[in-house]
Short mmCIF file of C-alpha atoms in Angstrom, two decimals:
data_model
loop_
_atom_site.label_atom_id
_atom_site.label_comp_id
_atom_site.label_asym_id
_atom_site.label_seq_id
_atom_site.Cartn_x
_atom_site.Cartn_y
_atom_site.Cartn_z
CA MET A 1 93.65 30.54 -39.39
CA ARG A 2 92.10 33.36 -41.41
CA THR A 3 93.71 36.65 -42.36
CA LEU A 4 91.96 39.98 -41.91
CA VAL A 5 93.02 42.63 -44.35
CA LEU A 6 92.75 46.24 -43.20
CA HIS A 7 92.75 49.08 -45.68
CA LEU A 8 95.39 51.42 -44.33
CA PRO A 9 97.56 53.98 -45.97
CA LEU A 10 100.07 52.38 -48.30
CA ALA A 11 102.86 52.93 -45.94
CA ALA A 12 101.02 51.24 -43.04
CA LYS A 13 99.19 48.40 -44.80
CA ALA A 14 99.63 45.04 -42.90
CA SER A 15 97.63 41.84 -42.22
CA ILE A 16 96.31 40.77 -38.65
CA PRO A 17 95.63 37.10 -38.10
CA ILE A 18 92.05 36.15 -36.49
CA PRO A 19 91.53 32.78 -34.84
CA ASP A 20 88.70 30.43 -36.09
CA PRO A 21 85.49 30.09 -33.85
CA PRO A 22 85.44 27.00 -31.64
CA GLN A 23 83.88 23.87 -33.12
CA ILE A 24 80.68 22.56 -31.36
CA SER A 25 80.54 18.82 -31.18
CA SER A 26 77.42 16.86 -32.20
CA SER A 27 76.96 15.56 -28.63
CA MET A 28 76.72 19.09 -27.31
CA GLU A 29 74.06 19.98 -29.91
CA ALA A 30 71.96 16.95 -28.89
CA ALA A 31 72.17 17.93 -25.22
CA GLY A 32 70.90 21.38 -26.04
CA ARG A 33 67.98 20.00 -27.99
CA ARG A 34 67.09 17.76 -25.04
CA ARG A 35 67.23 20.72 -22.67
CA ARG A 36 64.90 22.72 -24.92
CA LYS A 37 62.51 19.75 -25.10
CA VAL A 38 62.47 19.21 -21.32
CA CYS A 39 62.34 22.90 -20.45
CA PRO A 40 59.79 24.53 -22.75
CA THR A 41 60.02 28.13 -23.53
CA MET A 42 57.79 30.77 -21.90
CA GLU A 43 55.75 30.99 -25.07
CA GLU A 44 55.01 27.29 -25.04
CA ASN A 45 54.02 27.49 -21.36
CA ALA A 46 51.62 30.31 -22.09
CA GLN A 47 50.05 28.38 -24.97
CA LYS A 48 49.48 25.33 -22.76
CA LYS A 49 47.99 27.43 -19.96
CA THR A 50 45.62 29.12 -22.38
CA ALA A 51 44.49 25.74 -23.77
CA THR A 52 43.88 24.35 -20.26
CA GLU A 53 41.83 27.35 -19.22
CA ALA A 54 39.77 27.14 -22.40
CA SER A 55 39.08 23.44 -21.83
CA ARG A 56 38.07 24.09 -18.21
CA ALA A 57 35.76 26.91 -19.25
CA ALA A 58 34.13 24.72 -21.91
CA GLU A 59 33.54 21.95 -19.35
CA GLU A 60 32.05 24.42 -16.87
CA GLU A 61 29.76 25.72 -19.59
CA LYS A 62 28.59 22.18 -20.32
CA VAL A 63 27.86 21.60 -16.64
CA LYS A 64 25.92 24.88 -16.46
CA LYS A 65 23.88 23.89 -19.50
CA ARG A 66 23.11 20.43 -18.08
CA THR A 67 22.10 21.98 -14.76
CA ALA A 68 19.87 24.49 -16.53
CA VAL A 69 18.23 21.73 -18.57
CA LYS A 70 17.57 19.68 -15.45
CA ALA A 71 16.15 22.69 -13.60
CA SER A 72 13.96 23.57 -16.56
CA ALA A 73 12.69 20.01 -16.83
CA ARG A 74 11.94 19.87 -13.12
CA GLN A 75 10.14 23.21 -13.33
CA CYS A 76 8.09 22.00 -16.30
CA HIS A 77 7.27 18.82 -14.40
CA ARG A 78 6.16 20.84 -11.36
CA GLU A 79 4.10 23.19 -13.50
CA GLY A 80 2.46 20.20 -15.14
CA MET A 81 1.60 18.83 -11.72
CA ASP A 82 0.37 22.16 -10.39
CA SER A 83 -1.73 22.98 -13.40
CA GLY A 84 -3.35 19.55 -13.39
CA SER A 85 -3.38 19.20 -17.15
CA THR A 86 -6.70 18.06 -18.57
CA LEU A 87 -4.80 15.85 -21.01
CA GLY A 88 -5.99 18.06 -23.85
CA ASP A 89 -2.44 17.99 -25.20
CA ILE A 90 -2.20 14.20 -24.99
CA GLU A 91 -2.90 12.58 -28.33
CA ASP A 92 -4.89 9.36 -28.72
CA PHE A 93 -3.06 6.19 -29.64
CA PRO A 94 -2.92 5.90 -33.43
CA ALA A 95 -4.87 2.86 -34.62
CA ASP A 96 -1.79 0.99 -35.85
CA GLU A 97 0.14 1.71 -32.64
CA ALA A 98 -2.80 0.61 -30.49
CA GLN A 99 -2.95 -2.65 -32.43
CA ARG A 100 0.77 -3.26 -31.94
CA LEU A 101 0.52 -2.54 -28.22
CA ARG A 102 -2.46 -4.88 -27.79
CA ALA A 103 -0.70 -7.68 -29.64
CA ALA A 104 2.53 -7.24 -27.68
CA LEU A 105 0.69 -7.18 -24.35
CA LEU A 106 -1.30 -10.31 -25.13
CA ARG A 107 1.81 -12.24 -26.29
CA TRP A 108 3.58 -11.29 -23.08
CA TYR A 109 0.54 -12.11 -20.91
CA ASP A 110 0.06 -15.53 -22.47
CA VAL A 111 3.60 -16.47 -21.42
CA HIS A 112 4.13 -14.61 -18.15
CA ARG A 113 0.75 -14.33 -16.40
CA ARG A 114 0.62 -15.59 -12.85
CA VAL A 115 -1.45 -18.65 -12.02
CA LEU A 116 -4.16 -17.40 -9.64
CA PRO A 117 -7.26 -19.26 -8.42
CA TRP A 118 -9.76 -16.69 -9.71
CA ARG A 119 -8.20 -16.77 -13.17
CA THR A 120 -8.69 -20.52 -13.30
CA ALA A 121 -12.31 -20.10 -12.26
CA SER A 122 -12.94 -17.34 -14.80
CA SER A 123 -11.39 -19.05 -17.85
CA GLY A 124 -12.61 -21.77 -20.15
CA GLY A 125 -16.08 -23.29 -20.22
CA ILE A 126 -19.13 -22.55 -22.30
CA ARG A 127 -19.77 -18.90 -22.98
CA GLY A 128 -23.40 -17.83 -23.04
CA ASN A 129 -25.04 -20.60 -25.08
CA GLY A 130 -28.22 -21.91 -23.51
CA ASP A 131 -29.02 -22.34 -19.83
CA GLU A 132 -25.81 -24.25 -19.17
CA GLY A 133 -23.72 -21.51 -20.78
CA LYS A 134 -25.48 -18.80 -18.77
CA GLU A 135 -24.83 -20.67 -15.55
CA VAL A 136 -21.13 -21.00 -16.37
CA ASP A 137 -20.98 -17.30 -17.24
CA GLN A 138 -22.64 -16.37 -13.94
CA ASP A 139 -20.24 -18.53 -11.93
CA ARG A 140 -17.35 -16.95 -13.81
CA ALA A 141 -18.73 -13.46 -13.15
CA TYR A 142 -19.17 -14.25 -9.45
CA ALA A 143 -15.57 -15.46 -9.15
CA VAL A 144 -14.26 -12.31 -10.86
CA TRP A 145 -16.45 -10.13 -8.67
CA VAL A 146 -15.29 -11.67 -5.39
CA SER A 147 -11.62 -11.58 -6.39
CA GLU A 148 -11.68 -7.99 -7.65
CA VAL A 149 -13.40 -6.72 -4.49
CA MET A 150 -10.89 -8.55 -2.29
CA LEU A 151 -7.94 -7.23 -4.33
CA GLN A 152 -8.90 -3.60 -3.71
CA GLN A 153 -6.29 -2.18 -1.29
CA THR A 154 -4.97 -5.70 -0.55
CA ARG A 155 -1.93 -7.64 -1.79
CA VAL A 156 -2.43 -10.66 -4.07
CA GLN A 157 -0.61 -13.09 -1.76
CA THR A 158 -2.90 -12.11 1.12
CA VAL A 159 -6.06 -12.45 -0.97
CA ILE A 160 -5.40 -16.01 -2.23
CA ALA A 161 -6.15 -17.74 1.09
CA TYR A 162 -9.20 -15.56 1.77
CA TYR A 163 -10.56 -16.15 -1.73
CA ASN A 164 -10.20 -19.94 -1.44
CA ARG A 165 -11.96 -20.00 1.95
CA TRP A 166 -14.73 -17.79 0.64
CA MET A 167 -15.36 -19.86 -2.47
CA ASP A 168 -15.33 -23.09 -0.45
CA LYS A 169 -18.07 -21.68 1.79
CA TRP A 170 -20.10 -19.83 -0.87
CA PRO A 171 -19.24 -21.23 -4.34
CA THR A 172 -22.03 -19.35 -6.15
CA VAL A 173 -23.85 -16.05 -5.81
CA HIS A 174 -26.93 -17.97 -4.62
CA HIS A 175 -24.96 -19.50 -1.74
CA LEU A 176 -23.68 -16.07 -0.72
CA ALA A 177 -27.15 -14.51 -0.87
CA SER A 178 -28.34 -16.94 1.82
CA ALA A 179 -25.54 -15.99 4.27
CA SER A 180 -25.86 -13.61 7.19
CA GLN A 181 -23.78 -10.47 7.65
CA GLU A 182 -22.14 -11.96 10.72
CA GLU A 183 -21.09 -15.08 8.80
CA VAL A 184 -19.64 -12.92 6.05
CA ASN A 185 -17.77 -10.76 8.54
CA GLU A 186 -16.24 -13.85 10.17
CA VAL A 187 -14.82 -15.11 6.86
CA TRP A 188 -13.68 -11.60 5.90
CA ALA A 189 -12.08 -10.85 9.29
CA GLY A 190 -8.50 -9.63 8.96
CA LEU A 191 -8.83 -8.54 5.33
CA GLY A 192 -9.76 -4.98 6.31
CA TYR A 193 -12.10 -2.47 4.66
CA TYR A 194 -15.13 -4.40 5.93
CA ARG A 195 -17.51 -2.26 3.93
CA ARG A 196 -16.48 -4.32 0.90
CA ALA A 197 -17.85 -7.51 2.51
CA ARG A 198 -21.09 -5.74 3.34
CA PHE A 199 -21.52 -4.61 -0.27
CA LEU A 200 -20.75 -8.10 -1.57
CA LEU A 201 -23.57 -9.57 0.50
CA GLU A 202 -26.04 -6.82 -0.36
CA GLY A 203 -25.13 -7.10 -4.05
CA ALA A 204 -25.56 -10.89 -4.04
CA LYS A 205 -29.01 -10.60 -2.49
CA SER A 206 -30.11 -8.05 -5.10
CA ILE A 207 -28.74 -10.11 -8.02
CA VAL A 208 -30.53 -13.26 -6.84
CA GLN A 209 -33.69 -11.25 -6.35
CA GLU A 210 -33.47 -9.92 -9.93
CA GLY A 211 -33.01 -13.44 -11.27
CA GLU A 212 -29.68 -13.32 -13.14
CA PHE A 213 -26.25 -11.75 -13.15
CA PRO A 214 -26.06 -8.46 -15.13
CA ARG A 215 -24.00 -9.00 -18.27
CA THR A 216 -22.93 -5.47 -19.26
CA ALA A 217 -20.86 -2.84 -17.49
CA SER A 218 -23.74 -0.36 -17.52
CA GLU A 219 -26.10 -2.87 -15.87
CA LEU A 220 -23.47 -4.03 -13.38
CA ARG A 221 -22.97 -0.45 -12.16
CA LYS A 222 -26.56 -0.48 -10.90
CA VAL A 223 -25.67 -3.12 -8.30
CA ARG A 224 -24.83 -1.60 -4.89
CA GLY A 225 -21.09 -1.59 -4.30
CA ILE A 226 -20.08 -2.17 -7.95
CA GLY A 227 -18.30 0.82 -9.47
CA ASP A 228 -16.70 1.51 -12.84
CA TYR A 229 -13.60 -0.58 -12.19
CA THR A 230 -15.38 -3.70 -10.91
CA ALA A 231 -18.09 -3.42 -13.57
CA GLY A 232 -15.46 -3.26 -16.33
CA ALA A 233 -13.57 -6.24 -14.91
CA ILE A 234 -16.66 -8.46 -14.65
CA ALA A 235 -18.08 -7.43 -18.02
CA SER A 236 -14.82 -7.90 -19.95
CA ILE A 237 -13.46 -11.02 -18.22
CA ALA A 238 -16.72 -12.94 -17.69
CA PHE A 239 -18.94 -11.69 -20.52
CA ASN A 240 -16.37 -10.64 -23.16
CA GLU A 241 -17.58 -7.03 -23.40
CA ALA A 242 -14.94 -4.71 -24.89
CA VAL A 243 -14.80 -2.19 -22.04
CA PRO A 244 -11.72 -0.86 -20.24
CA VAL A 245 -10.59 -1.40 -16.66
CA VAL A 246 -8.58 1.25 -14.84
CA ASP A 247 -6.93 0.62 -11.49
CA GLY A 248 -3.71 1.98 -10.01
CA ASN A 249 -1.62 -0.36 -12.15
CA VAL A 250 -3.27 0.79 -15.37
CA VAL A 251 -2.90 4.45 -14.37
CA ARG A 252 0.82 3.89 -13.89
CA VAL A 253 1.32 2.09 -17.23
CA ILE A 254 -0.59 4.65 -19.31
CA SER A 255 0.93 7.63 -17.48
CA ARG A 256 4.36 6.32 -18.44
CA LEU A 257 3.40 5.41 -21.99
CA LYS A 258 2.25 9.00 -22.57
CA ALA A 259 4.47 10.73 -19.96
CA ILE A 260 1.41 12.27 -18.32
CA SER A 261 2.48 14.64 -15.54
CA ALA A 262 -1.01 15.82 -14.56
CA ASN A 263 -2.34 14.98 -11.09
CA PRO A 264 -3.55 11.34 -11.43
CA LYS A 265 -6.22 11.89 -8.78
CA LYS A 266 -8.00 14.72 -10.61
CA SER A 267 -11.23 13.78 -12.31
CA THR A 268 -10.12 15.20 -15.66
CA THR A 269 -6.94 13.12 -15.58
CA VAL A 270 -8.82 9.98 -14.58
CA LYS A 271 -11.32 10.54 -17.39
CA GLY A 272 -8.49 10.96 -19.91
CA ILE A 273 -6.77 7.76 -18.76
CA TRP A 274 -10.03 5.80 -19.05
CA LYS A 275 -10.31 7.09 -22.63
CA LEU A 276 -6.76 5.97 -23.46
CA ALA A 277 -7.27 2.61 -21.75
CA ALA A 278 -10.36 1.99 -23.89
CA GLN A 279 -8.22 2.35 -27.02
CA LEU A 280 -5.97 -0.51 -25.86
CA VAL A 281 -8.77 -3.04 -25.21
CA ASP A 282 -8.56 -5.91 -27.68
CA PRO A 283 -12.03 -6.43 -29.23
CA LEU A 284 -11.55 -10.20 -29.45
CA ARG A 285 -9.93 -10.74 -26.05
CA PRO A 286 -11.05 -7.81 -23.90
CA GLY A 287 -10.75 -9.66 -20.59
CA ASP A 288 -7.23 -10.86 -21.30
CA SER A 289 -6.04 -7.48 -22.59
CA ASN A 290 -7.36 -5.76 -19.44
CA GLN A 291 -5.70 -8.35 -17.24
CA ALA A 292 -2.48 -8.02 -19.26
CA MET A 293 -2.38 -4.29 -18.60
CA MET A 294 -3.02 -4.78 -14.87
CA GLU A 295 -0.49 -7.62 -14.71
CA LEU A 296 2.17 -5.48 -16.37
CA GLY A 297 1.62 -2.71 -13.84
CA ALA A 298 1.66 -5.14 -10.92
CA THR A 299 4.88 -6.88 -11.96
CA LEU A 300 7.23 -5.15 -14.44
CA CYS A 301 5.95 -1.57 -14.41
CA SER A 302 6.13 -1.23 -10.65
CA THR A 303 6.07 2.02 -8.69
CA THR A 304 9.75 2.22 -7.70
CA SER A 305 11.67 -0.45 -9.66
CA PRO A 306 10.29 -0.80 -13.20
CA GLY A 307 11.78 -3.60 -15.29
CA CYS A 308 11.93 -1.63 -18.54
CA SER A 309 14.37 -4.01 -20.22
CA ALA A 310 11.81 -6.84 -20.07
CA CYS A 311 8.74 -4.72 -20.82
CA PRO A 312 6.91 -5.82 -24.01
CA ILE A 313 5.85 -2.27 -24.90
CA SER A 314 8.94 -0.31 -23.82
CA GLU A 315 9.64 0.94 -27.35
CA ALA A 316 6.41 2.96 -27.19
CA CYS A 317 7.04 4.32 -23.65
CA LEU A 318 7.56 8.08 -23.76
CA ALA A 319 8.70 8.20 -20.12
CA LEU A 320 11.48 5.72 -20.91
CA SER A 321 12.47 7.68 -24.00
CA LEU A 322 12.68 10.92 -22.00
CA SER A 323 14.75 9.26 -19.28
CA ARG A 324 17.26 8.06 -21.86
CA SER A 325 17.58 11.40 -23.66
CA SER A 326 17.64 13.61 -20.59
CA GLY A 327 19.40 13.08 -17.30
CA SER A 328 16.70 15.15 -15.57
CA THR A 329 13.80 12.73 -16.07
CA ASP A 330 13.23 9.24 -14.77
CA VAL A 331 10.54 6.69 -15.55
CA THR A 332 9.47 6.71 -11.91
CA ASP A 333 8.58 10.42 -12.21
CA TYR A 334 5.32 9.19 -13.78
CA PRO A 335 2.62 9.25 -12.65
CA SER A 336 3.12 12.38 -10.57
CA LYS A 337 3.36 11.88 -6.83
CA VAL A 338 0.39 13.19 -4.91
CA ALA A 339 0.75 14.17 -1.27
CA LYS A 340 -1.07 11.74 0.99
CA THR A 341 -3.82 13.00 3.23
CA LYS A 342 -2.49 13.52 6.73
CA GLN A 343 -3.78 10.88 9.10
CA ARG A 344 -6.13 11.94 11.87
CA HIS A 345 -5.22 10.96 15.44
CA ASP A 346 -8.10 9.57 17.50
CA PHE A 347 -8.00 8.34 21.08
CA ALA A 348 -10.08 5.67 22.81
CA ALA A 349 -10.38 3.82 26.08
CA VAL A 350 -10.94 0.07 25.62
CA CYS A 351 -12.27 -1.90 28.58
CA VAL A 352 -12.02 -5.69 28.29
CA VAL A 353 -14.73 -6.89 30.67
CA GLN A 354 -14.29 -10.48 31.85
CA LEU A 355 -17.12 -12.09 33.82
CA THR A 356 -16.10 -14.90 36.13
CA GLU A 357 -17.55 -17.17 38.77
CA GLY A 358 -14.15 -18.23 40.13
CA SER A 359 -11.34 -16.68 42.14
CA ASP A 360 -8.95 -14.05 40.84
CA GLU A 361 -6.24 -16.66 40.19
CA GLU A 362 -8.70 -18.92 38.34
CA SER A 363 -9.86 -15.99 36.22
CA LEU A 364 -6.28 -15.17 35.27
CA SER A 365 -5.33 -18.77 34.49
CA GLY A 366 -8.48 -19.52 32.49
CA ARG A 367 -9.01 -22.79 34.28
CA LYS A 368 -12.66 -21.85 34.74
CA ASN A 369 -14.19 -22.71 31.38
CA ASN A 370 -17.35 -20.70 32.07
CA ASP A 371 -15.49 -17.36 32.20
CA VAL A 372 -16.67 -15.10 29.39
CA LEU A 373 -15.73 -11.80 27.73
CA LEU A 374 -18.24 -9.08 27.02
CA LEU A 375 -18.58 -7.91 23.42
CA VAL A 376 -20.76 -5.15 21.98
CA LYS A 377 -21.79 -4.57 18.38
CA ARG A 378 -20.80 -1.39 16.60
CA PRO A 379 -23.46 0.78 14.88
CA GLU A 380 -24.66 -0.39 11.47
CA GLU A 381 -23.24 2.73 9.80
CA GLY A 382 -19.78 4.23 9.85
CA LEU A 383 -16.34 2.80 10.50
CA LEU A 384 -16.30 -0.99 11.06
CA ALA A 385 -20.10 -1.02 10.83
CA GLY A 386 -21.85 -3.96 12.47
CA LEU A 387 -18.67 -5.59 13.82
CA TRP A 388 -18.04 -6.89 17.33
CA GLU A 389 -15.59 -5.23 19.72
CA PHE A 390 -14.77 -4.82 23.38
CA PRO A 391 -16.55 -1.88 25.08
CA THR A 392 -14.82 1.17 23.62
CA VAL A 393 -15.39 4.86 24.21
CA LEU A 394 -13.80 7.59 22.11
CA LEU A 395 -11.95 10.30 24.01
CA ASP A 396 -11.93 13.97 23.06
CA GLU A 397 -8.16 14.02 23.44
CA GLU A 398 -5.25 12.04 24.81
CA VAL A 399 -6.11 11.27 28.45
CA ILE A 400 -2.99 10.21 30.27
CA ASP A 401 -4.48 9.95 33.74
CA VAL A 402 -5.73 6.41 34.43
CA GLY A 403 -8.29 7.58 37.00
CA THR A 404 -9.90 9.99 34.53
CA ARG A 405 -10.12 7.31 31.86
CA ARG A 406 -11.77 4.90 34.30
CA LYS A 407 -14.43 7.47 35.20
CA ILE A 408 -15.17 7.93 31.48
CA VAL A 409 -15.39 4.15 30.96
CA ASP A 410 -17.65 3.67 34.01
CA LYS A 411 -20.02 6.33 32.73
CA TYR A 412 -20.06 4.69 29.28
CA LEU A 413 -20.80 1.22 30.71
CA LYS A 414 -23.59 2.60 32.87
CA GLU A 415 -25.21 4.30 29.84
CA LEU A 416 -24.70 1.18 27.74
CA PHE A 417 -26.24 -1.33 30.16
CA HIS A 418 -28.55 1.03 32.09
CA ILE A 419 -27.03 -0.19 35.34
CA ASN A 420 -23.90 0.31 37.40
CA LEU A 421 -22.02 -2.94 36.93
CA LYS A 422 -20.24 -2.46 40.24
CA GLU A 423 -23.63 -2.65 42.01
CA ILE A 424 -24.34 -6.16 40.72
CA CYS A 425 -20.75 -7.39 40.48
CA ASN A 426 -17.70 -7.62 42.68
CA VAL A 427 -14.53 -6.20 41.17
CA ILE A 428 -11.90 -8.95 41.20
CA LEU A 429 -9.24 -7.04 39.26
CA ARG A 430 -8.91 -3.80 37.34
CA GLU A 431 -5.57 -3.05 35.75
CA ASP A 432 -4.21 -0.85 32.99
CA VAL A 433 -2.72 -3.22 30.40
CA GLY A 434 -1.08 -0.82 27.98
CA LYS A 435 -1.46 1.25 24.85
CA TYR A 436 -1.88 0.09 21.27
CA VAL A 437 -1.99 2.21 18.10
CA HIS A 438 -4.18 0.73 15.35
CA ILE A 439 -3.63 2.23 11.92
CA PHE A 440 -6.46 2.68 9.43
CA SER A 441 -6.00 4.23 5.99
CA HIS A 442 -6.83 7.72 7.30
CA ILE A 443 -6.83 7.35 11.10
CA ARG A 444 -4.31 6.45 13.79
CA LEU A 445 -6.40 5.17 16.69
CA HIS A 446 -4.56 5.31 20.03
CA MET A 447 -6.21 2.76 22.32
CA HIS A 448 -5.65 2.66 26.07
CA VAL A 449 -6.48 -0.90 27.10
CA GLU A 450 -7.57 -2.05 30.56
CA LEU A 451 -8.75 -5.38 31.99
CA LEU A 452 -11.78 -5.39 34.29
CA ILE A 453 -12.63 -8.76 35.89
CA LEU A 454 -16.08 -8.84 37.50
CA LYS A 455 -17.79 -11.55 39.54
CA PRO A 456 -21.59 -11.18 39.13
CA GLU A 457 -23.67 -11.65 42.25
CA GLY A 458 -25.87 -14.67 41.63
CA GLY A 459 -23.81 -15.92 38.68
CA LEU A 460 -23.71 -15.24 34.95
CA ARG A 461 -27.33 -16.21 34.30
CA GLN A 462 -28.72 -13.61 36.71
CA PHE A 463 -26.31 -11.06 35.25
CA SER A 464 -27.80 -11.56 31.78
CA GLU A 465 -31.31 -11.15 33.17
CA LYS A 466 -30.53 -7.94 35.05
CA ILE A 467 -28.97 -5.84 32.29
CA GLN A 468 -30.70 -4.25 29.32
CA CYS A 469 -28.11 -3.08 26.78
CA THR A 470 -28.89 -0.27 24.33
CA SER A 471 -26.75 -2.06 21.72
CA ALA A 472 -26.43 -5.68 20.72
CA TRP A 473 -24.11 -7.51 23.09
CA LYS A 474 -23.02 -11.03 23.86
CA CYS A 475 -20.76 -13.02 26.14
CA VAL A 476 -18.10 -15.12 24.44
CA ASP A 477 -15.81 -17.73 25.99
CA GLY A 478 -12.12 -18.05 25.19
CA LYS A 479 -12.54 -20.86 22.69
CA SER A 480 -15.14 -18.92 20.72
CA MET A 481 -12.94 -15.83 20.76
CA LYS A 482 -10.16 -17.76 19.03
CA ASN A 483 -12.50 -18.89 16.24
CA MET A 484 -14.48 -15.66 15.81
CA GLY A 485 -14.00 -13.37 12.87
CA LEU A 486 -12.59 -10.36 14.69
CA THR A 487 -10.96 -7.28 13.26
CA SER A 488 -7.19 -7.15 13.54
CA GLY A 489 -7.50 -4.36 16.11
CA VAL A 490 -9.80 -6.37 18.41
CA ARG A 491 -7.61 -9.43 17.94
CA LYS A 492 -4.54 -7.42 18.97
CA VAL A 493 -6.29 -6.16 22.13
CA TYR A 494 -7.34 -9.73 23.00
CA ASN A 495 -3.76 -10.93 22.61
CA MET A 496 -2.53 -8.08 24.82
CA ILE A 497 -4.92 -9.27 27.55
CA GLN A 498 -3.76 -12.86 27.25
CA ASP A 499 -0.11 -11.83 27.50
CA TYR A 500 -0.87 -9.69 30.53
CA LYS A 501 -2.56 -12.60 32.31
CA LYS A 502 0.42 -14.86 31.70
CA LYS A 503 2.79 -12.30 33.18
CA GLN A 504 0.55 -11.86 36.22
CA LEU A 505 0.45 -15.60 36.84
CA LEU A 506 4.24 -15.82 36.65
CA GLN A 507 4.56 -13.05 39.24
CA ARG A 508 1.94 -14.48 41.61
CA PRO A 509 4.20 -17.14 43.25
CA LYS A 510 6.88 -14.50 43.90
CA LEU A 511 4.33 -12.14 45.47
CA SER A 512 2.91 -14.93 47.63
CA LEU A 513 6.42 -15.88 48.79
CA ARG A 514 7.17 -12.29 49.77
CA LYS A 515 3.97 -12.10 51.80
CA LYS A 516 4.88 -15.31 53.68
CA CYS A 517 8.38 -14.01 54.40
CA LYS A 518 7.00 -10.74 55.78
CA SER A 519 4.47 -12.57 57.99
CA SER A 520 7.17 -14.84 59.45
CA ILE A 521 9.39 -11.95 60.50
#
């Protein structure tokens, strides 16, 4: 208890007692501190809110910057594509870097190269010493030539079987030069791009006529059908000339090494890539270094799924470096994608003419071995030049009406054979079989297929004597058709006809039974 003293007049002076303030226990103080800790003050709340908003704003700014960088990179990439850079801003490989790249490629190739029949044929042996050496070199050059022509536009696994059959039949350029175009077409059948086979035969004949295989790229380019790529491959692999080879695989590897965004199809870009490829050719092993570059592009440096982690030259790849430093660029952005040429749609009526001496059922079953199919030879120039096919007439447009198509086919056959076939033959069967779309690199050919079975008056021999075809033609039996070298399109049409006949034979008993039932009623 304290005492409060008041200053009053002397007569009234007195003291008033004041009670002490209540004592706050320690437990109460701790509870208050806990409440303040759990329930922050308004000031603390405001500070936290301000910090959160600042963090969110900073993150949004980062996102905006990343988006802007990506957009800028994409725009630069598009501008590079649109402008079609002449590669004037692309520097050559420094000499020391080129040496390192060559060495790394060759080390990798020596370990990882695929075992392929043409590589076995083109490796080892004597190289250019005396007559024996020249003969080995020519055989090596021939093997490289055949393989490289076959590999154009065709997968390796498909080529292997064709290459082995070819080399078994014509092991040297002299053997090939003695072949006929029809023999060559038969072995080539199914590989596509038949012009390549034609050029191989013409080139072989000219080489044999000249006396020896050209040994340099410049001389090889003079041979019909041998361009820069094939000339470089033969000269470097077979004759050890230090010249480059540029195919689609090499374009892809170099475009990524230098991050070249220019249109890879433009002549200026192609010329620049050939220049860069020449700098990577090893002077001591030119053939192997060229094959190493192509092998890398075909295996690790693929179009859509590059194996950069296993690539022997990834440390020098600018496209890979850009993809790692910027989220806007990917290795597969190089080389630039070029829009494919839109395919043309063509339409044709295909008439499979079967000549028979038997009944309709025998002609469908094939029991008559003397039944034949009529084939005509295509013109010597143009698409599928000099190849055999069923009578085919191109249509101006899609003709849906069967009757209209038949009139067009009849007119074509009359012009082709200078006679109306219906006047010298009895029509056993004429049916629409179906439609088939055959796809070429630049054309989609819509073929309307029909089967026309004719029975010549007087037999097949008199038929052959009566007609005079404006084009080469021949009659082929079923066995020969199976063994002939036909294009994949003709083979597909033939198989369609065979399937149709089988279905007709299966339905014949049912049709006959229905007729008997109707007649008995």
